[in-house]
PDB file of C-alpha atoms in Angstrom:
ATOM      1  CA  UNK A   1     -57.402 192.749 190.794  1.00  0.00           C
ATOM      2  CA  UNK A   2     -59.349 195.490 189.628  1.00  0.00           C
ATOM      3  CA  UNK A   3     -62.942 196.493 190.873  1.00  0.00           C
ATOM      4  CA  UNK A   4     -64.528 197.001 187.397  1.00  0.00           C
ATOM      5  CA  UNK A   5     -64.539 194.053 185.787  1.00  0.00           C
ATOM      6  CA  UNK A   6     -66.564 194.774 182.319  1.00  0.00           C
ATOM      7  CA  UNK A   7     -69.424 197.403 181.327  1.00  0.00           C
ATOM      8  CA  UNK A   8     -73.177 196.040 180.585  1.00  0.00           C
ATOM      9  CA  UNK A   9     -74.096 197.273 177.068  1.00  0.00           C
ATOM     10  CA  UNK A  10     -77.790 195.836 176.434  1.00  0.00           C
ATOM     11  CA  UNK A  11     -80.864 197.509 174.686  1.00  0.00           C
ATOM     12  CA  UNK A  12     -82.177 198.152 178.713  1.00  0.00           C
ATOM     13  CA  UNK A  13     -78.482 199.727 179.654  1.00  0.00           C
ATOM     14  CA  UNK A  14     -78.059 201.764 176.753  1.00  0.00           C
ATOM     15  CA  UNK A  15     -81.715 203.723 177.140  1.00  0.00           C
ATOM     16  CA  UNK A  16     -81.055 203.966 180.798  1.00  0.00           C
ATOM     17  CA  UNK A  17     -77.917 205.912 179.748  1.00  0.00           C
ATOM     18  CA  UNK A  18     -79.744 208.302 177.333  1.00  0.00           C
ATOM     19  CA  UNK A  19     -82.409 209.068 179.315  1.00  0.00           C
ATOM     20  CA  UNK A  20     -80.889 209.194 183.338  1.00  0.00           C
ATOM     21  CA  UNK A  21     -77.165 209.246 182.964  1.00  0.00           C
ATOM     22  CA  UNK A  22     -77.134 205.485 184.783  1.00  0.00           C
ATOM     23  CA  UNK A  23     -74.413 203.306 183.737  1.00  0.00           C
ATOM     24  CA  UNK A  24     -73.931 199.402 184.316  1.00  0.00           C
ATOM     25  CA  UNK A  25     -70.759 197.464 185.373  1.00  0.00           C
ATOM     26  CA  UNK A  26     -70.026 193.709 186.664  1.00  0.00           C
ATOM     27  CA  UNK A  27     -67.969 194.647 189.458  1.00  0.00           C
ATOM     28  CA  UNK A  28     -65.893 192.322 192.067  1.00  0.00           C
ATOM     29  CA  UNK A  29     -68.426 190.547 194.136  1.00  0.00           C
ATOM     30  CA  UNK A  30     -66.315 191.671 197.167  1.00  0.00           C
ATOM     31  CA  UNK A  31     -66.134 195.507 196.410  1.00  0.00           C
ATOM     32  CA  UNK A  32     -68.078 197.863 197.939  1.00  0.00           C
ATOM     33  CA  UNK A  33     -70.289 201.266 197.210  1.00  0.00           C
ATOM     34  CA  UNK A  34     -67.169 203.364 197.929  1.00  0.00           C
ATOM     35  CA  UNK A  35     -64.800 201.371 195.926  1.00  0.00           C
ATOM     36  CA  UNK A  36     -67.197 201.020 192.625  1.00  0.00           C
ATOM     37  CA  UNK A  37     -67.216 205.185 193.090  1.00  0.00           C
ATOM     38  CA  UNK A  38     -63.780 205.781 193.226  1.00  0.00           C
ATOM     39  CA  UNK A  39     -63.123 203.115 190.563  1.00  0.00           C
ATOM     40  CA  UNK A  40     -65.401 204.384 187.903  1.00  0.00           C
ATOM     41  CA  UNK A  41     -64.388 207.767 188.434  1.00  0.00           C
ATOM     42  CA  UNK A  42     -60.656 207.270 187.800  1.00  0.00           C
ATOM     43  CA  UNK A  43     -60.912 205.162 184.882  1.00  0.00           C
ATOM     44  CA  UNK A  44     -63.418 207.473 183.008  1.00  0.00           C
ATOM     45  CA  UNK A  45     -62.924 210.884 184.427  1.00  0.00           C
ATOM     46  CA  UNK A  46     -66.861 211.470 185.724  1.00  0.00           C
ATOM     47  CA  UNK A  47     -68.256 212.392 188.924  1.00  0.00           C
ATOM     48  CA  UNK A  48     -70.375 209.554 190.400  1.00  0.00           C
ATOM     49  CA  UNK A  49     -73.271 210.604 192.211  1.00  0.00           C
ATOM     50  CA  UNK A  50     -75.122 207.392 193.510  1.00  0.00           C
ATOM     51  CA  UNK A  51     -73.836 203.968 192.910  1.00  0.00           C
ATOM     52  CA  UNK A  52     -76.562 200.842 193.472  1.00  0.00           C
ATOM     53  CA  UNK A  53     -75.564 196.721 194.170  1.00  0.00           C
ATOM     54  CA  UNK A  54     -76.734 193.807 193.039  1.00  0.00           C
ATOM     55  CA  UNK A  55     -75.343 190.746 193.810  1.00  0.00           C
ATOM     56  CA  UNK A  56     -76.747 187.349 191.903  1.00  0.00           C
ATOM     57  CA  UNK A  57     -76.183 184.081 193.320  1.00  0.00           C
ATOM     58  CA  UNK A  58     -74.699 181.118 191.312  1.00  0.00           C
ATOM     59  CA  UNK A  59     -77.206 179.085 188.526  1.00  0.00           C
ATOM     60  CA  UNK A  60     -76.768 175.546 189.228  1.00  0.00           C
ATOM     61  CA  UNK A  61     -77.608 172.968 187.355  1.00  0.00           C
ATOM     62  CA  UNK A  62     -77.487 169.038 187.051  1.00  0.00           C
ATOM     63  CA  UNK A  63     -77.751 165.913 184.588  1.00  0.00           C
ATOM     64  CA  UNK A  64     -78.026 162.778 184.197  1.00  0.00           C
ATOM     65  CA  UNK A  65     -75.071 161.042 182.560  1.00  0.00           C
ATOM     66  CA  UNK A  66     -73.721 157.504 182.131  1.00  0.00           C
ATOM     67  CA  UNK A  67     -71.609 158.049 184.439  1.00  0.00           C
ATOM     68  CA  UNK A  68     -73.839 159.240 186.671  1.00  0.00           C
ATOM     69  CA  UNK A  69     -75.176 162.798 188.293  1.00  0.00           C
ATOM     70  CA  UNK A  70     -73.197 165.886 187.396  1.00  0.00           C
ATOM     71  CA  UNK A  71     -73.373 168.926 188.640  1.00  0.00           C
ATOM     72  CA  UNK A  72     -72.647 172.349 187.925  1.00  0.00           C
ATOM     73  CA  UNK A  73     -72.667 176.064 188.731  1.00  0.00           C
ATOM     74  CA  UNK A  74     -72.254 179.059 186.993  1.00  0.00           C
ATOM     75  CA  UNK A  75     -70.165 182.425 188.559  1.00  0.00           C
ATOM     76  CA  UNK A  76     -71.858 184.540 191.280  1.00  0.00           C
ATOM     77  CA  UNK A  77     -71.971 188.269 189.814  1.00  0.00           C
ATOM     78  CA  UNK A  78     -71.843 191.436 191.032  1.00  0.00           C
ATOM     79  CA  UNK A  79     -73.620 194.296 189.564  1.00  0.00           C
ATOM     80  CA  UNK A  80     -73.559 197.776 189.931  1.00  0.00           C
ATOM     81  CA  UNK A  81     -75.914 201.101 188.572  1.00  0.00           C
ATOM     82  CA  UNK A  82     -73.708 204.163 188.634  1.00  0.00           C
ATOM     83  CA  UNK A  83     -75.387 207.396 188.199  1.00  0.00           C
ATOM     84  CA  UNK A  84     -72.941 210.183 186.985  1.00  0.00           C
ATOM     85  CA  UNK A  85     -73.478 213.973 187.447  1.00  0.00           C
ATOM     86  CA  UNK A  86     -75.674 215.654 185.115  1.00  0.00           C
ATOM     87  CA  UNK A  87     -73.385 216.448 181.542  1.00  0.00           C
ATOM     88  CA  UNK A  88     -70.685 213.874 182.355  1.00  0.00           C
ATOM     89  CA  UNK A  89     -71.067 210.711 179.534  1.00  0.00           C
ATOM     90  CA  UNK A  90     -69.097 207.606 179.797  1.00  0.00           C
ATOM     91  CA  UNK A  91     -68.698 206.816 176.046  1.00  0.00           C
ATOM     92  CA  UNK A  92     -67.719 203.043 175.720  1.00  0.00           C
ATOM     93  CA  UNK A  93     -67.443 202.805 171.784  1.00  0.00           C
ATOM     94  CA  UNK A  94     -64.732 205.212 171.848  1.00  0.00           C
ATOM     95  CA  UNK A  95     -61.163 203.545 170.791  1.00  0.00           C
ATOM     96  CA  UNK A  96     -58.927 205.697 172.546  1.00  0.00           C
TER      97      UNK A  96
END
């Protein structure tokens, strides 16, 4: 399975990318600093100079049915922050 699982393009993302060369990625929740380096940097070609965790616990949730109580529980995630080296850009519109 791979480490990188998808990039995180919001409004907050994006300006962090513009203005301090971060970029955001749900990762696997068992990879660690090291792995999420190497990763990004052989998929997109960029030198990774700091890479920051975050890991998010599942949402759970529960109703009242006919049947009774269900309950429920989203995915735990993984994030990571990668900052790249100053003049590398990770450009994620591009359809190459």
């Amino acid at each position: 399975m791979s480490v990188l699982i998808k990039p995180i393009i919001t409004e907050k993302m994006t300006a962090d990318s513009e203005l301090f060369n971060r970029y955001g990625f749900y990762v696997d929740p068992t990879a660690n600093k090291l792995q999420i380096k190497e990763a990004v940097e052989a998929a997109y070609g960029v030198s990774v100079e700091k890479v920051r965790t975050m890991n998010y616990g599942p949402n759970r949730k529960s109703r009242y049915t006919k049947t009774g109580i269900q309950h429920g529980k989203t995915n735990a995630l993984k994030k990571a922050i990668v900052d790249v080296a100053e003049g590398d850009i990770i450009d994620f519109y591009s359809n190459l």
